[in-house]
Steps between C-alpha positions, in 0.01 A plus 500: 500500500132563426582864430761393247243284325250783463575732213293806421380503140286757318390545142541127442319292248385782277733390225566150376842381386544352160496128561593201290197325357632152571308275742729326746415227747648251745666315218865571427573817298535279192138395552365855534128516438430152639255469790647532850526126572526379142123427499230714347289709736743610775643830623734689265649848468516726196743784433725442806763769560720632778598865550869567442709600800865533596450370855259490792142420410293454189170345400357258244176538307277321248146366475405179680243295306272241662291297251367265772164500679660575840685798644879449521705662777869584461654485850871572439770537240870440447777586255878449499528880466385562860500310828186687607194512276161630619158543344412871534211735445472879480218648706374841612593570862382838626524659157845353424563200281711242684648168401460206740497120506169361372340298779350171387688504170380591153171346389446438130123458449350198330490549122671836550823694513692700758735774383832552678589862421689805623278678751307179576566142596851382411780257588752689716867403495702619801880486526552445126832317455601643161414780259188447289568635152256534209447168325635280780293184561406442864351164611217500755297240687163588654358268767132419445284408800406135456638481147804468279749788501506746212847538348572771245769732371458879513691743279687801643342825384564871562188668635459856623118489519380664820862543607490201730835437665466179696766604754439532874398844626457658156217751464336569165 
């Protein structure tokens, strides 16, 4: 199972996808741009998007924004699109770039941002239950260690970039 979760990736992250400029947060999609818990000064995400796919796996991206004075750690995620969601990173392993679960979660520094991007940290969706087409709106919930969850909607987007193909066993 671990082997299926590891996917070799090269040439990732050199290109950025066009992303919507809308800020989205834990509020409902109708409240896009509001702070994560409806109060000023909490975690939010800007430009959330998910890579289109017919089946199998895909990933979600965006920029996490932390306006608080303390680091915020994302420990897990969920979406109706997949029964298995993991926080992943891409790292160099013996000269090859590999994708793996990110131990300890994703830390968004105090008064800082953390980019989720192809070829870097991202939200991995395994066993996607339906095709993700361009423009589709996909709801997500990120679990925050010791805090309120971050709910947002990501938009389906075609992306060739570094030719990532978030399918098990694919080499790039």
